[in-house]
Coordinates of C-alpha atoms in Angstrom, one line a residue:
M16 CA -37.1 -46.0 0.7
Q17 CA -36.6 -45.6 4.5
Y18 CA -36.0 -48.7 6.6
N19 CA -36.0 -49.0 10.3
Y20 CA -34.8 -52.3 11.7
F21 CA -34.6 -53.8 15.1
P22 CA -34.6 -57.6 15.6
G23 CA -38.3 -58.6 15.6
R24 CA -39.4 -55.4 14.1
L25 CA -39.1 -53.8 10.6
R26 CA -40.7 -50.7 9.3
F27 CA -40.3 -49.5 5.7
R28 CA -41.8 -46.4 4.3
D29 CA -42.0 -45.0 0.8
P30 CA -44.7 -43.4 -1.4
I31 CA -44.3 -46.4 -3.8
L32 CA -46.2 -48.5 -1.1
R33 CA -49.4 -46.5 -1.9
D34 CA -49.6 -48.5 -5.1
I35 CA -51.6 -51.5 -4.1
D36 CA -50.1 -53.9 -6.6
I37 CA -46.5 -53.1 -5.5
R38 CA -47.5 -53.1 -1.8
N39 CA -49.2 -56.5 -2.1
A40 CA -46.3 -58.0 -4.0
A41 CA -43.9 -56.8 -1.3
L42 CA -46.1 -58.2 1.4
E43 CA -46.1 -61.6 -0.2
V44 CA -42.3 -61.6 0.0
V45 CA -42.4 -60.7 3.6
K46 CA -45.0 -63.5 4.3
M47 CA -42.8 -66.0 2.5
I48 CA -39.8 -65.0 4.6
C49 CA -41.7 -65.1 7.9
P50 CA -45.2 -66.5 7.7
Q51 CA -46.0 -65.8 11.3
A52 CA -45.2 -62.0 11.0
E53 CA -47.9 -59.5 11.9
I54 CA -48.1 -56.9 9.2
T55 CA -49.8 -53.5 9.3
Y56 CA -50.0 -50.8 6.7
K57 CA -50.6 -47.1 7.4
E58 CA -51.8 -45.2 4.4
S59 CA -51.1 -41.7 5.8
T60 CA -47.4 -42.4 6.0
A61 CA -47.2 -45.1 3.3
S62 CA -45.5 -47.4 5.8
I63 CA -45.5 -51.0 6.6
L64 CA -44.7 -52.4 10.0
V65 CA -43.7 -56.0 10.3
V66 CA -43.5 -57.5 13.8
Y67 CA -42.1 -61.0 14.0
P68 CA -40.5 -63.4 16.4
A69 CA -36.8 -62.3 16.2
D70 CA -35.5 -65.9 16.3
S71 CA -37.7 -66.9 13.4
V72 CA -35.7 -65.2 10.6
N73 CA -32.2 -66.3 9.9
P74 CA -30.3 -63.2 8.5
E75 CA -28.0 -65.6 6.5
K76 CA -31.0 -66.7 4.6
L77 CA -31.5 -63.1 3.4
T78 CA -28.0 -62.5 2.2
P79 CA -28.5 -64.0 -1.3
L80 CA -31.3 -61.5 -1.9
K81 CA -29.0 -58.5 -1.5
P82 CA -27.9 -58.2 -5.2
M83 CA -31.5 -58.3 -6.3
L84 CA -32.5 -55.7 -3.8
L85 CA -29.6 -53.4 -4.9
K86 CA -30.7 -53.8 -8.5
L87 CA -34.3 -52.9 -7.6
E88 CA -33.5 -50.0 -5.3
P89 CA -32.8 -47.3 -8.0
K90 CA -36.2 -48.1 -9.6
I91 CA -37.9 -47.5 -6.3
R92 CA -35.9 -44.4 -5.4
F93 CA -36.6 -42.7 -8.7
Y94 CA -40.1 -44.3 -9.1
T95 CA -42.6 -43.2 -11.8
T96 CA -45.6 -45.2 -12.9
K97 CA -43.7 -46.1 -16.1
K98 CA -41.4 -48.2 -13.9
K99 CA -44.2 -50.1 -12.2
E100 CA -43.7 -53.3 -14.3
D101 CA -40.0 -53.2 -13.7
V102 CA -40.5 -53.0 -10.0
L103 CA -43.1 -55.8 -10.0
A104 CA -40.7 -57.9 -12.1
G105 CA -37.9 -57.3 -9.5
I106 CA -40.2 -58.3 -6.7
A107 CA -41.2 -61.4 -8.6
E108 CA -37.5 -62.3 -9.1
I109 CA -37.0 -62.0 -5.3
K110 CA -40.1 -64.2 -4.7
S111 CA -38.8 -66.9 -7.0
K112 CA -35.4 -66.9 -5.3
I113 CA -37.1 -67.3 -1.9
A114 CA -39.5 -70.0 -3.2
L115 CA -36.5 -71.9 -4.6
Y116 CA -34.6 -71.6 -1.3
N117 CA -37.7 -72.8 0.6
Q118 CA -38.0 -75.9 -1.6
T119 CA -34.4 -76.9 -1.2
V120 CA -34.5 -76.4 2.6
R121 CA -37.5 -78.8 3.0

């Protein structure tokens, strides 16, 4: 997966995003992290662009997600449809971690 990051702007691109279930699950995570983000998807490049207020996302809040992302990354890099459920399960694990964090912060 290719990532391009600049504060207030994130683009990630990979053919796996053409799978609507995986794309929607990933977008749910993005919306949980930053509800005010503007998100666009471009089918021709299988890329998602997220534009958000740079000061609305605390990078420290994302650090606990790194081990889960590292565990998920090989499944994405070497993706086949046989791995779809594993990828969705990894995204669900990330969502639950974010939801738990959001509950404890409130």
